[in-house]
PDB file of C-alpha atoms and ligand atoms in Angstrom:
ATOM      1  CA  MET A   1     -17.454   9.758 -16.813  1.00  0.00           C
ATOM      2  CA  THR A   2     -18.848   6.421 -15.437  1.00  0.00           C
ATOM      3  CA  GLU A   3     -19.109   6.347 -11.723  1.00  0.00           C
ATOM      4  CA  ALA A   4     -17.062   3.707  -9.305  1.00  0.00           C
ATOM      5  CA  SER A   5     -18.466   0.549  -8.964  1.00  0.00           C
ATOM      6  CA  PRO A   6     -20.150   0.581  -5.934  1.00  0.00           C
ATOM      7  CA  ASP A   7     -18.408  -2.963  -4.801  1.00  0.00           C
ATOM      8  CA  ARG A   8     -14.671  -1.614  -5.960  1.00  0.00           C
ATOM      9  CA  LEU A   9     -15.255   1.815  -3.904  1.00  0.00           C
ATOM     10  CA  PRO A  10     -13.569   0.345  -0.302  1.00  0.00           C
ATOM     11  CA  ILE A  11     -10.300  -0.212  -2.895  1.00  0.00           C
ATOM     12  CA  ALA A  12     -10.046   3.472  -3.663  1.00  0.00           C
ATOM     13  CA  ARG A  13     -10.502   4.190  -0.127  1.00  0.00           C
ATOM     14  CA  GLY A  14      -8.261   1.899   1.232  1.00  0.00           C
ATOM     15  CA  LEU A  15      -5.697   3.449  -1.588  1.00  0.00           C
ATOM     16  CA  ARG A  16      -6.453   6.831  -0.094  1.00  0.00           C
ATOM     17  CA  GLY A  17      -6.215   5.642   3.525  1.00  0.00           C
ATOM     18  CA  ARG A  18      -9.590   6.049   4.126  1.00  0.00           C
ATOM     19  CA  CYS A  19     -12.572   3.794   6.590  1.00  0.00           C
ATOM     20  CA  PRO A  20     -13.388   1.108   4.056  1.00  0.00           C
ATOM     21  CA  ARG A  21     -17.073   1.476   5.238  1.00  0.00           C
ATOM     22  CA  CYS A  22     -17.315   5.512   5.403  1.00  0.00           C
ATOM     23  CA  GLY A  23     -14.747   6.435   3.337  1.00  0.00           C
ATOM     24  CA  GLU A  24     -14.628   9.513   5.703  1.00  0.00           C
ATOM     25  CA  GLY A  25     -12.766   8.507   8.909  1.00  0.00           C
ATOM     26  CA  ARG A  26      -9.008   7.806   8.517  1.00  0.00           C
ATOM     27  CA  LEU A  27      -6.933   4.500   9.121  1.00  0.00           C
ATOM     28  CA  PHE A  28      -4.361   4.859   9.981  1.00  0.00           C
ATOM     29  CA  ARG A  29      -2.536   6.545  13.143  1.00  0.00           C
ATOM     30  CA  GLY A  30       0.872   6.941  12.029  1.00  0.00           C
ATOM     31  CA  PHE A  31       2.616   6.004   9.294  1.00  0.00           C
ATOM     32  CA  LEU A  32       1.219   2.240   9.540  1.00  0.00           C
ATOM     33  CA  SER A  33       0.187   1.532  12.482  1.00  0.00           C
ATOM     34  CA  LEU A  34      -4.436   1.720  12.497  1.00  0.00           C
ATOM     35  CA  ARG A  35      -6.610   3.541  14.236  1.00  0.00           C
ATOM     36  CA  PRO A  36      -8.953   1.412  16.872  1.00  0.00           C
ATOM     37  CA  ARG A  37     -12.525   2.386  15.529  1.00  0.00           C
ATOM     38  CA  CYS A  38     -13.262   5.054  12.275  1.00  0.00           C
ATOM     39  CA  GLU A  39     -13.835   8.431  14.104  1.00  0.00           C
ATOM     40  CA  HIS A  40     -16.426   9.144  11.340  1.00  0.00           C
ATOM     41  CA  CYS A  41     -18.894   5.991  11.291  1.00  0.00           C
ATOM     42  CA  GLY A  42     -17.125   4.154  14.285  1.00  0.00           C
ATOM     43  CA  LEU A  43     -16.205   0.797  12.363  1.00  0.00           C
ATOM     44  CA  ASP A  44     -14.364  -1.139  14.801  1.00  0.00           C
ATOM     45  CA  PHE A  45     -10.947  -1.473  13.023  1.00  0.00           C
ATOM     46  CA  SER A  46     -10.008  -4.516  15.009  1.00  0.00           C
ATOM     47  CA  PHE A  47     -10.706  -7.219  11.953  1.00  0.00           C
ATOM     48  CA  ALA A  48      -8.094  -6.105  10.363  1.00  0.00           C
ATOM     49  CA  ASP A  49      -4.797  -7.654  10.403  1.00  0.00           C
ATOM     50  CA  SER A  50      -2.854  -7.587   6.941  1.00  0.00           C
ATOM     51  CA  GLY A  51      -0.036  -9.313   8.697  1.00  0.00           C
ATOM     52  CA  ASP A  52       3.032  -9.780   5.693  1.00  0.00           C
ATOM     53  CA  GLY A  53       0.705  -9.140   2.610  1.00  0.00           C
ATOM     54  CA  PRO A  54       1.493  -5.403   1.670  1.00  0.00           C
ATOM     55  CA  ALA A  55       5.014  -5.938   2.420  1.00  0.00           C
ATOM     56  CA  VAL A  56       4.980  -8.880  -0.358  1.00  0.00           C
ATOM     57  CA  PHE A  57       3.368  -6.941  -2.615  1.00  0.00           C
ATOM     58  CA  VAL A  58       5.750  -3.790  -1.905  1.00  0.00           C
ATOM     59  CA  ILE A  59       8.723  -6.471  -2.717  1.00  0.00           C
ATOM     60  CA  LEU A  60       7.127  -7.596  -5.817  1.00  0.00           C
ATOM     61  CA  ILE A  61       6.175  -4.259  -7.238  1.00  0.00           C
ATOM     62  CA  GLY A  62       8.586  -2.652  -5.909  1.00  0.00           C
ATOM     63  CA  GLY A  63      11.541  -4.457  -6.716  1.00  0.00           C
ATOM     64  CA  PHE A  64       9.788  -4.773 -10.430  1.00  0.00           C
ATOM     65  CA  LEU A  65       9.750  -1.166 -10.768  1.00  0.00           C
ATOM     66  CA  VAL A  66      13.744  -0.657  -9.205  1.00  0.00           C
ATOM     67  CA  ALA A  67      15.024  -3.274 -10.911  1.00  0.00           C
ATOM     68  CA  PHE A  68      13.690  -2.456 -14.360  1.00  0.00           C
ATOM     69  CA  GLY A  69      14.242   1.233 -13.819  1.00  0.00           C
ATOM     70  CA  ALA A  70      18.053   0.487 -12.341  1.00  0.00           C
ATOM     71  CA  LEU A  71      18.922  -2.182 -15.535  1.00  0.00           C
ATOM     72  CA  PHE A  72      17.087   0.524 -17.837  1.00  0.00           C
ATOM     73  CA  THR A  73      19.162   3.167 -16.775  1.00  0.00           C
ATOM     74  CA  GLU A  74      22.580   1.033 -16.707  1.00  0.00           C
ATOM     75  CA  PHE A  75      21.553  -0.288 -20.479  1.00  0.00           C
ATOM     76  CA  THR A  76      20.750   2.946 -22.263  1.00  0.00           C
ATOM     77  CA  LEU A  77      22.969   5.331 -20.843  1.00  0.00           C
ATOM     78  CA  HIS A  78      25.850   3.220 -19.093  1.00  0.00           C
ATOM     79  CA  PRO A  79      26.587   5.399 -16.118  1.00  0.00           C
ATOM     80  CA  PRO A  80      29.435   4.486 -13.788  1.00  0.00           C
ATOM     81  CA  ILE A  81      28.485   2.219 -11.019  1.00  0.00           C
ATOM     82  CA  TRP A  82      28.431   4.707  -8.524  1.00  0.00           C
ATOM     83  CA  VAL A  83      26.059   7.007  -9.804  1.00  0.00           C
ATOM     84  CA  THR A  84      23.726   3.984 -10.421  1.00  0.00           C
ATOM     85  CA  LEU A  85      23.912   3.132  -6.763  1.00  0.00           C
ATOM     86  CA  ILE A  86      23.592   6.422  -6.091  1.00  0.00           C
ATOM     87  CA  ILE A  87      20.594   7.015  -7.652  1.00  0.00           C
ATOM     88  CA  TRP A  88      18.947   3.523  -7.514  1.00  0.00           C
ATOM     89  CA  LEU A  89      19.550   2.577  -3.401  1.00  0.00           C
ATOM     90  CA  PRO A  90      17.748   6.120  -2.132  1.00  0.00           C
ATOM     91  CA  MET A  91      15.336   5.101  -5.077  1.00  0.00           C
ATOM     92  CA  THR A  92      14.060   1.872  -3.565  1.00  0.00           C
ATOM     93  CA  LEU A  93      13.877   2.853   0.057  1.00  0.00           C
ATOM     94  CA  VAL A  94      11.583   5.795  -1.322  1.00  0.00           C
ATOM     95  CA  VAL A  95       9.475   3.395  -3.789  1.00  0.00           C
ATOM     96  CA  CYS A  96       8.593   0.582  -0.936  1.00  0.00           C
ATOM     97  CA  LEU A  97       7.797   3.719   1.558  1.00  0.00           C
ATOM     98  CA  ALA A  98       5.430   4.846  -1.407  1.00  0.00           C
ATOM     99  CA  LEU A  99       4.208   1.145  -1.735  1.00  0.00           C
ATOM    100  CA  LEU A 100       3.900   0.549   1.789  1.00  0.00           C
ATOM    101  CA  ARG A 101       0.649   2.415   3.444  1.00  0.00           C
ATOM    102  CA  PRO A 102      -1.689   2.320   0.291  1.00  0.00           C
ATOM    103  CA  THR A 103      -1.068  -1.266  -0.448  1.00  0.00           C
ATOM    104  CA  LYS A 104      -2.367  -1.615   3.615  1.00  0.00           C
ATOM    105  CA  GLY A 105      -5.083   0.230   2.914  1.00  0.00           C
ATOM    106  CA  VAL A 106      -6.368  -1.943  -0.312  1.00  0.00           C
ATOM    107  CA  LEU A 107      -5.445  -4.817   1.620  1.00  0.00           C
ATOM    108  CA  LEU A 108      -7.367  -3.933   4.283  1.00  0.00           C
ATOM    109  CA  ALA A 109     -10.171  -2.432   2.376  1.00  0.00           C
ATOM    110  CA  ALA A 110     -10.419  -5.831   0.658  1.00  0.00           C
ATOM    111  CA  GLN A 111     -10.514  -7.778   4.347  1.00  0.00           C
ATOM    112  CA  PHE A 112     -13.308  -5.424   5.124  1.00  0.00           C
ATOM    113  CA  MET A 113     -15.148  -6.385   1.590  1.00  0.00           C
ATOM    114  CA  ASN A 114     -14.555  -9.964   2.349  1.00  0.00           C
ATOM    115  CA  LYS A 115     -15.734 -10.009   5.682  1.00  0.00           C
ATOM    116  CA  ALA A 116     -11.959 -12.236   6.320  1.00  0.00           C
ATOM    117  CA  SER A 117     -10.807 -12.128   9.317  1.00  0.00           C
ATOM    118  CA  GLN A 118      -7.902 -14.309  11.384  1.00  0.00           C
ATOM    119  CA  ALA A 119      -8.946 -17.668  11.381  1.00  0.00           C
ATOM    120  CA  THR A 120      -8.977 -18.754  15.340  1.00  0.00           C
ATOM    121  CA  HIS A 121      -8.637 -22.186  17.171  1.00  0.00           C
ATOM    122  CA  ASP A 122     -11.508 -22.325  20.028  1.00  0.00           C
TER     123      ASP A 122
HETATM  124 ZN1   ZN B   1     -15.963   5.140   8.467  1.00  0.00          ZN
END
Protein backbone atom coordinates (compact mmCIF):
# COMPACT_ATOMS: atom_id res chain seq x y z
CA MET A 1 0.00 0.00 0.00
CA THR A 2 1.49 3.28 -1.04
CA GLU A 3 0.88 6.52 0.74
CA ALA A 4 -1.02 9.20 -1.14
CA SER A 5 1.07 11.81 -2.84
CA PRO A 6 1.27 14.87 -0.59
CA ASP A 7 0.21 17.21 -3.37
CA ARG A 8 -2.99 15.21 -3.90
CA LEU A 9 -3.99 15.18 -0.23
CA PRO A 10 -6.02 18.40 -0.32
CA ILE A 11 -8.26 16.85 -3.00
CA ALA A 12 -9.01 13.87 -0.74
CA ARG A 13 -9.66 16.26 2.13
CA GLY A 14 -12.03 18.31 0.01
CA LEU A 15 -13.81 15.13 -1.06
CA ARG A 16 -14.45 14.35 2.62
CA GLY A 17 -15.56 17.93 3.33
CA ARG A 18 -12.52 18.70 5.46
CA CYS A 19 -10.17 21.67 5.55
CA PRO A 20 -7.77 21.48 2.57
CA ARG A 21 -4.79 22.55 4.70
CA CYS A 22 -5.06 20.43 7.87
CA GLY A 23 -7.69 17.82 6.97
CA GLU A 24 -9.18 18.01 10.47
CA GLY A 25 -11.59 20.94 10.55
CA ARG A 26 -14.90 20.77 8.75
CA LEU A 27 -15.32 22.78 5.56
CA PHE A 28 -19.11 23.08 5.54
CA ARG A 29 -21.48 24.61 8.05
CA GLY A 30 -24.68 23.44 6.37
CA PHE A 31 -25.21 21.33 3.30
CA LEU A 32 -23.27 23.65 1.00
CA SER A 33 -22.51 26.80 2.99
CA LEU A 34 -18.94 27.20 4.14
CA ARG A 35 -17.67 27.92 7.60
CA PRO A 36 -15.88 31.28 7.87
CA ARG A 37 -12.64 29.56 8.92
CA CYS A 38 -11.23 26.18 9.87
CA GLU A 39 -12.07 25.27 13.46
CA HIS A 40 -8.79 23.35 13.78
CA CYS A 41 -6.03 25.33 12.00
CA GLY A 42 -7.80 28.67 11.53
CA LEU A 43 -7.49 28.78 7.74
CA ASP A 44 -9.69 31.61 6.47
CA PHE A 45 -12.10 30.20 3.90
CA SER A 46 -12.86 33.60 2.40
CA PHE A 47 -10.61 32.69 -0.56
CA ALA A 48 -13.04 29.94 -1.45
CA ASP A 49 -15.56 30.65 -4.16
CA SER A 50 -16.28 27.76 -6.46
CA GLY A 51 -19.04 29.62 -8.31
CA ASP A 52 -20.95 27.41 -10.75
CA GLY A 53 -18.16 24.84 -10.98
CA PRO A 54 -19.72 22.15 -8.76
CA ALA A 55 -23.09 22.44 -10.53
CA VAL A 56 -21.44 22.01 -13.93
CA PHE A 57 -19.58 18.87 -12.87
CA VAL A 58 -22.69 17.46 -11.17
CA ILE A 59 -24.76 18.08 -14.30
CA LEU A 60 -22.20 16.35 -16.50
CA ILE A 61 -21.37 13.41 -14.23
CA GLY A 62 -24.84 12.93 -12.74
CA GLY A 63 -26.49 13.38 -16.13
CA PHE A 64 -24.27 10.70 -17.60
CA LEU A 65 -24.94 8.26 -14.74
CA VAL A 66 -28.70 8.75 -14.76
CA ALA A 67 -29.04 8.75 -18.55
CA PHE A 68 -26.88 5.64 -18.82
CA GLY A 69 -28.87 3.86 -16.11
CA ALA A 70 -32.22 4.84 -17.60
CA LEU A 71 -31.22 3.80 -21.11
CA PHE A 72 -29.64 0.57 -19.88
CA THR A 73 -32.79 -0.50 -18.02
CA GLU A 74 -34.96 0.62 -20.92
CA PHE A 75 -33.08 -1.48 -23.46
CA THR A 76 -32.46 -4.52 -21.28
CA LEU A 77 -35.59 -4.83 -19.13
CA HIS A 78 -38.12 -2.90 -21.24
CA PRO A 79 -40.09 -1.61 -18.23
CA PRO A 80 -43.27 0.46 -18.67
CA ILE A 81 -42.63 4.18 -18.89
CA TRP A 82 -44.15 4.85 -15.45
CA VAL A 83 -41.62 2.46 -13.86
CA THR A 84 -38.78 4.26 -15.62
CA LEU A 85 -40.07 7.61 -14.38
CA ILE A 86 -40.62 6.40 -10.82
CA ILE A 87 -37.09 5.04 -10.60
CA TRP A 88 -35.02 7.53 -12.54
CA LEU A 89 -36.60 10.88 -11.68
CA PRO A 90 -35.94 10.47 -7.93
CA MET A 91 -32.57 8.89 -8.77
CA THR A 92 -31.66 12.09 -10.60
CA LEU A 93 -32.27 14.07 -7.42
CA VAL A 94 -30.38 11.58 -5.25
CA VAL A 95 -27.36 11.43 -7.56
CA CYS A 96 -27.16 15.22 -7.93
CA LEU A 97 -27.44 15.87 -4.19
CA ALA A 98 -24.94 13.13 -3.39
CA LEU A 99 -22.38 14.54 -5.82
CA LEU A 100 -22.81 18.25 -5.07
CA ARG A 101 -21.08 18.53 -1.71
CA PRO A 102 -18.01 16.37 -2.49
CA THR A 103 -17.63 18.15 -5.82
CA LYS A 104 -17.69 21.54 -4.11
CA GLY A 105 -15.15 20.31 -1.56
CA VAL A 106 -12.81 19.07 -4.30
CA LEU A 107 -13.05 22.31 -6.27
CA LEU A 108 -12.37 24.39 -3.16
CA ALA A 109 -9.40 22.18 -2.33
CA ALA A 110 -8.10 22.60 -5.87
CA GLN A 111 -8.55 26.34 -5.46
CA PHE A 112 -6.52 26.19 -2.24
CA MET A 113 -3.80 24.01 -3.82
CA ASN A 114 -3.37 26.34 -6.77
CA LYS A 115 -3.68 29.48 -4.65
CA ALA A 116 -6.44 30.66 -6.95
CA SER A 117 -8.73 33.50 -5.99
CA GLN A 118 -11.34 35.62 -7.68
CA ALA A 119 -10.04 38.26 -10.03
CA THR A 120 -10.58 41.76 -8.75
CA HIS A 121 -10.84 44.98 -10.68
CA ASP A 122 -9.04 47.44 -8.42
ZN1 LIG B 1 -7.71 23.44 8.86
